[in-house]
PDB file of N, CA and C in Angstrom:
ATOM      1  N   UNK A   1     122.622  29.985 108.337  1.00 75.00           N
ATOM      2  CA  UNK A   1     123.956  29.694 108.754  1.00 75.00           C
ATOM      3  C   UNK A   1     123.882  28.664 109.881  1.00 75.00           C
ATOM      4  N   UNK A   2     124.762  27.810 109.971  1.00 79.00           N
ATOM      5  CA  UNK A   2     124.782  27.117 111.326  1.00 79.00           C
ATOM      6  C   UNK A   2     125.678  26.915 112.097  1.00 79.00           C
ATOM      7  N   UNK A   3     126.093  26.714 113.155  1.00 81.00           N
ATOM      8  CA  UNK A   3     127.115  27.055 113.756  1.00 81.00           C
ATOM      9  C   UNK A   3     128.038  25.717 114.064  1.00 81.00           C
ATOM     10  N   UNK A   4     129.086  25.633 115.085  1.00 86.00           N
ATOM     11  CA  UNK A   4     129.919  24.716 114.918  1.00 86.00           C
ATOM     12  C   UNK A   4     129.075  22.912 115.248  1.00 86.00           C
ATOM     13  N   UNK A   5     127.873  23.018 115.906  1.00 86.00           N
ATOM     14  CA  UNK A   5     127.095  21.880 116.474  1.00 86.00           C
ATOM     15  C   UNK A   5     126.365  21.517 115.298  1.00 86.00           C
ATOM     16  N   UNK A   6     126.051  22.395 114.212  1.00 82.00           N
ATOM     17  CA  UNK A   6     125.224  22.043 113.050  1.00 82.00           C
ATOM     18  C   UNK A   6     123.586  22.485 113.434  1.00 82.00           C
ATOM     19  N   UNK A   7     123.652  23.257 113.949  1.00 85.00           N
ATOM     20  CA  UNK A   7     122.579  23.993 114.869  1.00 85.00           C
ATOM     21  C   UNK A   7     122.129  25.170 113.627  1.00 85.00           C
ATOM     22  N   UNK A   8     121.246  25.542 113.187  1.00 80.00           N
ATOM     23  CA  UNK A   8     120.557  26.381 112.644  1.00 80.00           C
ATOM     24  C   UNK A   8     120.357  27.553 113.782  1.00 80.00           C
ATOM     25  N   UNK A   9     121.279  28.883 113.306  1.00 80.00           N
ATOM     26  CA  UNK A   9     121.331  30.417 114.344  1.00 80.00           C
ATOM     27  C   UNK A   9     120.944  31.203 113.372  1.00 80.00           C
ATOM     28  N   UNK A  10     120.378  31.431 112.691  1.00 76.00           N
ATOM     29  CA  UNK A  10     119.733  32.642 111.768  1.00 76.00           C
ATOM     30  C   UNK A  10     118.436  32.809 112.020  1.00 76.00           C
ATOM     31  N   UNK A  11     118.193  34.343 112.159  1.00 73.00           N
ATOM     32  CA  UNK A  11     117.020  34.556 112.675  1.00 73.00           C
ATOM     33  C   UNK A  11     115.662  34.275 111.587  1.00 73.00           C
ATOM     34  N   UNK A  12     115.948  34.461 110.573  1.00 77.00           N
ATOM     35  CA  UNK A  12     115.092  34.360 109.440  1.00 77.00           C
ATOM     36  C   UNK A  12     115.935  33.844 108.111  1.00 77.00           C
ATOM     37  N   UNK A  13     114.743  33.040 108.325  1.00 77.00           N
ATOM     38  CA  UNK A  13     115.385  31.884 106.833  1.00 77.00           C
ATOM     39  C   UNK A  13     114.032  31.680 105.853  1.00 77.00           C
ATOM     40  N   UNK A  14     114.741  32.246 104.454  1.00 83.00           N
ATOM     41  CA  UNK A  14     113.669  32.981 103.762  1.00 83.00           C
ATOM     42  C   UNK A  14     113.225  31.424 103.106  1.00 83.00           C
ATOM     43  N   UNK A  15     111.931  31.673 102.300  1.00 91.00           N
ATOM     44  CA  UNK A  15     111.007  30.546 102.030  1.00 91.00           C
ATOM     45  C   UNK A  15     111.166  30.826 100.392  1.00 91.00           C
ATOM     46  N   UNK A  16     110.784  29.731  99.515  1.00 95.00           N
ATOM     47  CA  UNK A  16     110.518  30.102  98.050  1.00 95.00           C
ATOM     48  C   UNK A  16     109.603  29.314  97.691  1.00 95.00           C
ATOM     49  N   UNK A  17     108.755  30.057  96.704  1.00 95.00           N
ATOM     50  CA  UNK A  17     107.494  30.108  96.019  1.00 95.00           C
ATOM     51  C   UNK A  17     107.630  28.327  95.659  1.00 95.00           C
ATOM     52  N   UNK A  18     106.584  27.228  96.192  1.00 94.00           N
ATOM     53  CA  UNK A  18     106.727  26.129  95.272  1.00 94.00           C
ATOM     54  C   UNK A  18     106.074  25.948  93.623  1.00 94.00           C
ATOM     55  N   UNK A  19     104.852  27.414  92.904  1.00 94.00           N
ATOM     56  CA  UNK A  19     104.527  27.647  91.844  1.00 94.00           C
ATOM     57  C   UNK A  19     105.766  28.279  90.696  1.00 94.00           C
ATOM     58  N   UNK A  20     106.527  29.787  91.224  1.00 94.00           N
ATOM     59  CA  UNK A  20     107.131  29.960  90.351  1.00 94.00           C
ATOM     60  C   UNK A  20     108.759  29.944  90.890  1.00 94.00           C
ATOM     61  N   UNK A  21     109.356  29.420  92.283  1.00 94.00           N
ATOM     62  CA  UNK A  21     110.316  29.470  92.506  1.00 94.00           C
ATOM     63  C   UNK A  21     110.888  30.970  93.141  1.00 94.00           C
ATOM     64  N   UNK A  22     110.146  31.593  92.986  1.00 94.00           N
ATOM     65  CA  UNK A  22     110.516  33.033  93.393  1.00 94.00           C
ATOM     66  C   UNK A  22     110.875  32.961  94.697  1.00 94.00           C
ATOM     67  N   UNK A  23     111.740  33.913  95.516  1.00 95.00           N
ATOM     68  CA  UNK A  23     111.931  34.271  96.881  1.00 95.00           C
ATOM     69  C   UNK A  23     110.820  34.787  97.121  1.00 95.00           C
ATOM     70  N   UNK A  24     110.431  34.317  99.145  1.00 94.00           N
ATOM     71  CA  UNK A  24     109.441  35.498  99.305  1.00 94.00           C
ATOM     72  C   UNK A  24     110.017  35.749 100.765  1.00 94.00           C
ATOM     73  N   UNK A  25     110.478  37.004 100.398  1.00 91.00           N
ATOM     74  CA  UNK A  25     111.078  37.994 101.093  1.00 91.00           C
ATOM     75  C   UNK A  25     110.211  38.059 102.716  1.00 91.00           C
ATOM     76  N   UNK A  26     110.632  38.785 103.344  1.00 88.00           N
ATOM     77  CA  UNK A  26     110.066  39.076 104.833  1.00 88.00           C
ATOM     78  C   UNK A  26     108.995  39.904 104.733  1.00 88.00           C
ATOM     79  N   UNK A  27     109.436  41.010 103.472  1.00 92.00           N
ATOM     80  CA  UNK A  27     108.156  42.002 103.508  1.00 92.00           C
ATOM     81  C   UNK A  27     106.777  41.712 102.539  1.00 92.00           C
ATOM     82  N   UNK A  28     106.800  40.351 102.293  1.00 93.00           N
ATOM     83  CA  UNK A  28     105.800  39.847 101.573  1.00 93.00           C
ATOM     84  C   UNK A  28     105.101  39.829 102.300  1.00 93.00           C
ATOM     85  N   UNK A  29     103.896  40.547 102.335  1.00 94.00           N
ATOM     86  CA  UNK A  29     102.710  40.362 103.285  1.00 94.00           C
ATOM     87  C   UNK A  29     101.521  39.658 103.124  1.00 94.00           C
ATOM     88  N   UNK A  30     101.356  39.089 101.305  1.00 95.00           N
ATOM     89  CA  UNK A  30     100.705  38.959 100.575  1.00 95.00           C
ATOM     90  C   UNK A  30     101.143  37.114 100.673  1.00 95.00           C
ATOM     91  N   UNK A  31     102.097  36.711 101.368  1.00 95.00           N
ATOM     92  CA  UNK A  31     102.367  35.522 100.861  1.00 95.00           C
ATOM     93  C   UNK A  31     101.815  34.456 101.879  1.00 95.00           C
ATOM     94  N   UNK A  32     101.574  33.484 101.461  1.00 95.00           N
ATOM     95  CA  UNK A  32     100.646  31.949 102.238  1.00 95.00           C
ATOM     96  C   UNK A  32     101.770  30.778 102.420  1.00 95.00           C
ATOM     97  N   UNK A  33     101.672  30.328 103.520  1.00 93.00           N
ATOM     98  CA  UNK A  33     101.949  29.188 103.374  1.00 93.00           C
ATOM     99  C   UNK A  33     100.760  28.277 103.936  1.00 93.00           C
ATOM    100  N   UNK A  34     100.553  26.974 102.897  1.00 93.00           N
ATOM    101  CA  UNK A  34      99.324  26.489 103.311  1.00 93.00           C
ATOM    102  C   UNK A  34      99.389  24.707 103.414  1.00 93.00           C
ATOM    103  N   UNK A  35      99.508  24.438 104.513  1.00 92.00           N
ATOM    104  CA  UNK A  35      99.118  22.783 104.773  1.00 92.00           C
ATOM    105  C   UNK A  35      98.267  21.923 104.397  1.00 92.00           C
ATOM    106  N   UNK A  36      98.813  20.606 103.622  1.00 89.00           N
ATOM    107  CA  UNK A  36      97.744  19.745 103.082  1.00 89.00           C
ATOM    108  C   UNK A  36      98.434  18.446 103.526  1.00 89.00           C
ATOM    109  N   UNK A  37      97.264  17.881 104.316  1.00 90.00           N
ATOM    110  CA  UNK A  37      96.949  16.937 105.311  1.00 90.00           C
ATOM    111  C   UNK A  37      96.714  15.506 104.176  1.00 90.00           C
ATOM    112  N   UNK A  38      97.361  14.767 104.701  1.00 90.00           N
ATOM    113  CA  UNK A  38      97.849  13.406 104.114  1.00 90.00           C
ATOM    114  C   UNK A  38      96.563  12.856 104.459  1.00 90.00           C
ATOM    115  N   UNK A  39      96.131  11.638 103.719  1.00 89.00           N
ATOM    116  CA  UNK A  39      94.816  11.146 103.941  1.00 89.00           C
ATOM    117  C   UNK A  39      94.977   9.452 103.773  1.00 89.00           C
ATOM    118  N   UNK A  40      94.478   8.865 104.513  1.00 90.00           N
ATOM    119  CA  UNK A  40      94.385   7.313 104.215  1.00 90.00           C
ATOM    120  C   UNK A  40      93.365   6.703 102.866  1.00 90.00           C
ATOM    121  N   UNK A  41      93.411   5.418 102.974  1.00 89.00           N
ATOM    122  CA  UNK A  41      92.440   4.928 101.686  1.00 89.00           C
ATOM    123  C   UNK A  41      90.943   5.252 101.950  1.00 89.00           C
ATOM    124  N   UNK A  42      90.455   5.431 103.327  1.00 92.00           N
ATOM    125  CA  UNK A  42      89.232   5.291 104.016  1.00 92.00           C
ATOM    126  C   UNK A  42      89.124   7.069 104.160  1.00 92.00           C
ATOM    127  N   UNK A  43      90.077   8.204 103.907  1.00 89.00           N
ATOM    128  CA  UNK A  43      89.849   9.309 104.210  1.00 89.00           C
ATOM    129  C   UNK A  43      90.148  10.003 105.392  1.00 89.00           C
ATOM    130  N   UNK A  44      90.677   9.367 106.237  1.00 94.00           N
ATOM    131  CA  UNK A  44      91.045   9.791 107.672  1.00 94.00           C
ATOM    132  C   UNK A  44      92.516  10.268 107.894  1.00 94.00           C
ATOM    133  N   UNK A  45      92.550  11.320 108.389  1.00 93.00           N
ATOM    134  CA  UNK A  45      93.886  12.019 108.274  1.00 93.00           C
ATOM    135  C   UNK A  45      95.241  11.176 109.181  1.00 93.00           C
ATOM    136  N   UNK A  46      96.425  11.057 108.030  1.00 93.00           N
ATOM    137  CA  UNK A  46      97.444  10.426 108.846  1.00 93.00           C
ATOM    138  C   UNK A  46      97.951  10.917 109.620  1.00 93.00           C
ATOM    139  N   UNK A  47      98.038  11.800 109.685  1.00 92.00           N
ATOM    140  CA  UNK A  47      99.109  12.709 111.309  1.00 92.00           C
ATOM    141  C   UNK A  47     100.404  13.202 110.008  1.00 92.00           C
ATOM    142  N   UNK A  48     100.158  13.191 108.918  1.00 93.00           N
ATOM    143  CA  UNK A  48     101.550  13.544 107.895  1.00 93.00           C
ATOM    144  C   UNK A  48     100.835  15.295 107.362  1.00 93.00           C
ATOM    145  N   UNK A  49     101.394  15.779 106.861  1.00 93.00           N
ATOM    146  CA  UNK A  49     101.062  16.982 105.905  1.00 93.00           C
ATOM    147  C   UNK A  49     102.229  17.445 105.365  1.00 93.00           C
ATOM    148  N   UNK A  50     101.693  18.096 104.119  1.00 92.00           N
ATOM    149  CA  UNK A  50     102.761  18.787 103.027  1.00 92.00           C
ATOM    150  C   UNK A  50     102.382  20.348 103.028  1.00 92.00           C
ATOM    151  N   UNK A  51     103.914  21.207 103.400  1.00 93.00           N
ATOM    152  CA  UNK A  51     103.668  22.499 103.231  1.00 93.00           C
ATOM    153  C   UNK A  51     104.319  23.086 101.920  1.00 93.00           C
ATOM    154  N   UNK A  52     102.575  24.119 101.335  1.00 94.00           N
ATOM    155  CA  UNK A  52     103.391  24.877 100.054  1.00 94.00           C
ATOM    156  C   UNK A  52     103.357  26.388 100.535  1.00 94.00           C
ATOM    157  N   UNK A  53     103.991  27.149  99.953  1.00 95.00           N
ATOM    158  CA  UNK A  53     104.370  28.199  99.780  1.00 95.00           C
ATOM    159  C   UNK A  53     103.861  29.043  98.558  1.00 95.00           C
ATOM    160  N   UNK A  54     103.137  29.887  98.707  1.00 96.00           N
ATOM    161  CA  UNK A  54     102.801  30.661  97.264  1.00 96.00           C
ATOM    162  C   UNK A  54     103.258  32.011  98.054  1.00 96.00           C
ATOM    163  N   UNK A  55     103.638  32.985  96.586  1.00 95.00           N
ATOM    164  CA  UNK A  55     104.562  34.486  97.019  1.00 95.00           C
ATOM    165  C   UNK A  55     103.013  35.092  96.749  1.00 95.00           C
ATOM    166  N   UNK A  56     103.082  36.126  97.025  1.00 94.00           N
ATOM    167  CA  UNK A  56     102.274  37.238  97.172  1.00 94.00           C
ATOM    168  C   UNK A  56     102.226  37.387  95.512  1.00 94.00           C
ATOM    169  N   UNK A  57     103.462  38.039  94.973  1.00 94.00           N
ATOM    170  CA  UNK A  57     103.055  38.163  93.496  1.00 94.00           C
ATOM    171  C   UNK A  57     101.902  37.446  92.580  1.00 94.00           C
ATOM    172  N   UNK A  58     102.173  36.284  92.594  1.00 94.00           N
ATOM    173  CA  UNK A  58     100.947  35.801  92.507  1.00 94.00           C
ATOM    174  C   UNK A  58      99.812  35.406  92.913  1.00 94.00           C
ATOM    175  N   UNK A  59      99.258  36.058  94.106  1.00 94.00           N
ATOM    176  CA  UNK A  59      98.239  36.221  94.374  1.00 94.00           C
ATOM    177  C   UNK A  59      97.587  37.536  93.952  1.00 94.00           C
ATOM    178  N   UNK A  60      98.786  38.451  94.014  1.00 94.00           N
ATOM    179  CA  UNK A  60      97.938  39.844  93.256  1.00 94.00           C
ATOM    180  C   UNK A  60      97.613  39.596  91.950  1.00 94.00           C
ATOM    181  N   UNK A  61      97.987  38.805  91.017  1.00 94.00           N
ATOM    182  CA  UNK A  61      98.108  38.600  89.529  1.00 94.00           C
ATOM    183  C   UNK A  61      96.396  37.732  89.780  1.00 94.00           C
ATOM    184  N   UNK A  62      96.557  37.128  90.740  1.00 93.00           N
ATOM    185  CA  UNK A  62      95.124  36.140  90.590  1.00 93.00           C
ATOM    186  C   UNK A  62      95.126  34.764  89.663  1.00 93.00           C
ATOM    187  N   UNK A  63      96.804  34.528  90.180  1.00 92.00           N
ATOM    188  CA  UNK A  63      97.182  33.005  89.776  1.00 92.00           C
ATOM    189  C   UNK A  63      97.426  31.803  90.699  1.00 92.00           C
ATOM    190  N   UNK A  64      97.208  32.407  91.839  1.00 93.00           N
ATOM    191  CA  UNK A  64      97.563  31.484  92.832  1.00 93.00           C
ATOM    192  C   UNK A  64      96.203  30.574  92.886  1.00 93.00           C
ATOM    193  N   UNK A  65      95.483  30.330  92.721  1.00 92.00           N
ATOM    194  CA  UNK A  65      94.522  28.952  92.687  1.00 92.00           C
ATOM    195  C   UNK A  65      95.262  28.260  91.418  1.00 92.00           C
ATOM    196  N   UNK A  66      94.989  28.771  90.126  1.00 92.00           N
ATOM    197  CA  UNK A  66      95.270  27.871  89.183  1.00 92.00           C
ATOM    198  C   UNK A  66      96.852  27.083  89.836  1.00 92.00           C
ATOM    199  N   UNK A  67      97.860  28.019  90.307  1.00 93.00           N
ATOM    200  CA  UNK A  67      98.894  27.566  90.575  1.00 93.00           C
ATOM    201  C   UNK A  67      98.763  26.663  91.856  1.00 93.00           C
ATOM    202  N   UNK A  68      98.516  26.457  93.139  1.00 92.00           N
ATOM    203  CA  UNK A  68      97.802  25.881  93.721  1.00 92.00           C
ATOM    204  C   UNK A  68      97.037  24.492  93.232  1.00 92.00           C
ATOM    205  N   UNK A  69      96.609  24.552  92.399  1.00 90.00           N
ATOM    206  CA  UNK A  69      96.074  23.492  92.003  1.00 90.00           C
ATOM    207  C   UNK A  69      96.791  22.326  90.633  1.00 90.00           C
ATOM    208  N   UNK A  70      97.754  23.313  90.233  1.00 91.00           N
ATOM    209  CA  UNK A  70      99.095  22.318  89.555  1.00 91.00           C
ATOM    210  C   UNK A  70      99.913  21.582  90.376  1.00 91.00           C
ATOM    211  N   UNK A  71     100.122  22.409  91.727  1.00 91.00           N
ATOM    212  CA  UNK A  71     101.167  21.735  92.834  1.00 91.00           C
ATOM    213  C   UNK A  71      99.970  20.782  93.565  1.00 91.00           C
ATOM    214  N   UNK A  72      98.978  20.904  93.376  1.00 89.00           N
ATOM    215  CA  UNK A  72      98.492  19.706  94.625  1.00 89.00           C
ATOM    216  C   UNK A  72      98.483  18.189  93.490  1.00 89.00           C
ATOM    217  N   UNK A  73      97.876  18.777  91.935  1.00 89.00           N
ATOM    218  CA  UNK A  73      98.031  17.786  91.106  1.00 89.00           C
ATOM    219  C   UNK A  73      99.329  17.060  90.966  1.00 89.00           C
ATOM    220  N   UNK A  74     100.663  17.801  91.009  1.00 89.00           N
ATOM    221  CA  UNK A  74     101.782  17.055  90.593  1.00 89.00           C
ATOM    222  C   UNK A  74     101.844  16.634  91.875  1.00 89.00           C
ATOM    223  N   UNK A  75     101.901  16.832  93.137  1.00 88.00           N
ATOM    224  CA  UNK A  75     101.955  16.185  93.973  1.00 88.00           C
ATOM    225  C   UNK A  75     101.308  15.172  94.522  1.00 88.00           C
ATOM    226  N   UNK A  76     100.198  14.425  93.789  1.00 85.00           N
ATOM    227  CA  UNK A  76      99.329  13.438  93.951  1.00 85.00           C
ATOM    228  C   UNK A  76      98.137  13.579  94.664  1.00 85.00           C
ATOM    229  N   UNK A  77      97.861  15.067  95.383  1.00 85.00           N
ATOM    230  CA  UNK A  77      96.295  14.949  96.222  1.00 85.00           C
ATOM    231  C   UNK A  77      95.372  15.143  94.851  1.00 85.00           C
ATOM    232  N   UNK A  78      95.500  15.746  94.310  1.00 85.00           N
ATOM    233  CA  UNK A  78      94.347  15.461  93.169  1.00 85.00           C
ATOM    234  C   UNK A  78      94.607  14.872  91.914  1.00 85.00           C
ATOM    235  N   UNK A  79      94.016  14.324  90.930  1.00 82.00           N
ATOM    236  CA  UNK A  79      93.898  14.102  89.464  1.00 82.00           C
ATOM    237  C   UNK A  79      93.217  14.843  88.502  1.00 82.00           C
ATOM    238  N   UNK A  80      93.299  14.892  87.578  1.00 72.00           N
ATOM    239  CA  UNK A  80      93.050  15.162  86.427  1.00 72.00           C
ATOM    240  C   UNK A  80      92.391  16.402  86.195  1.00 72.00           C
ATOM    241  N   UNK A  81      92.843  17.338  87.100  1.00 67.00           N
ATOM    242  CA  UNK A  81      91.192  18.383  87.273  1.00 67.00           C
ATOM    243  C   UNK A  81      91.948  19.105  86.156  1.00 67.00           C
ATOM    244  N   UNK A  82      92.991  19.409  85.774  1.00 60.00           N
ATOM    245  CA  UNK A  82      93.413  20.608  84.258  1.00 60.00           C
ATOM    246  C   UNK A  82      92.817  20.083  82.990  1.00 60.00           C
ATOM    247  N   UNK A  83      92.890  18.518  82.838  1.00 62.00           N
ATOM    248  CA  UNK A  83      92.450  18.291  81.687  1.00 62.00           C
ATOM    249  C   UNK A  83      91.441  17.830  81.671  1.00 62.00           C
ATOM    250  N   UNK A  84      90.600  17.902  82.639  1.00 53.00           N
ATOM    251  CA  UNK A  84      89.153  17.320  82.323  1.00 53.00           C
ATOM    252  C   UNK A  84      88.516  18.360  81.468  1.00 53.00           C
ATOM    253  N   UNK A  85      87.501  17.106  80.197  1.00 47.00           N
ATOM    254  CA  UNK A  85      86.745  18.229  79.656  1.00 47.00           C
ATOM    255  C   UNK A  85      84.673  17.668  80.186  1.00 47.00           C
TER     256      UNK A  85
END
């Protein structure tokens, strides 16, 4: 909610899964959020990073790498690693 200044007053503002879209609730204890650090042509970190979100559910299932590793692919830090044979 925000108030009349456009000020963000809510104490908790819930997050969602960037693999399956799911809410992850407060009592997710199971859930990550994990930073990936922008990189130049030479490899040296820009001062930028991208935060994802994975829910707990799928980490108990034991999908969160494969899923993890679709979001870093569509997002451009890696290539081709699903279809390499």
């Amino acid at each position: 909610m925000e108030n009349d200044e456009g000020r963000k007053v809510d104490l908790y503002i819930p997050r969602k899964c960037n693999a399956s879209n799911r809410l992850i609730t407060a009592k997710d204890h199971a859930a990550v959020q994990i930073p990936l650090v922008h990189l130049n042509s030479k490899g040296v970190a820009t001062g930028e990073q991208s935060q994802y979100a994975i829910c707990g559910y799928l980490r108990v299932k034991g999908d969160a790498d494969a899923a993890f590793t679709r979001i870093a692919e569509q997002a451009g830090f890696i290539k081709n690693t699903l279809n390499a044979h």
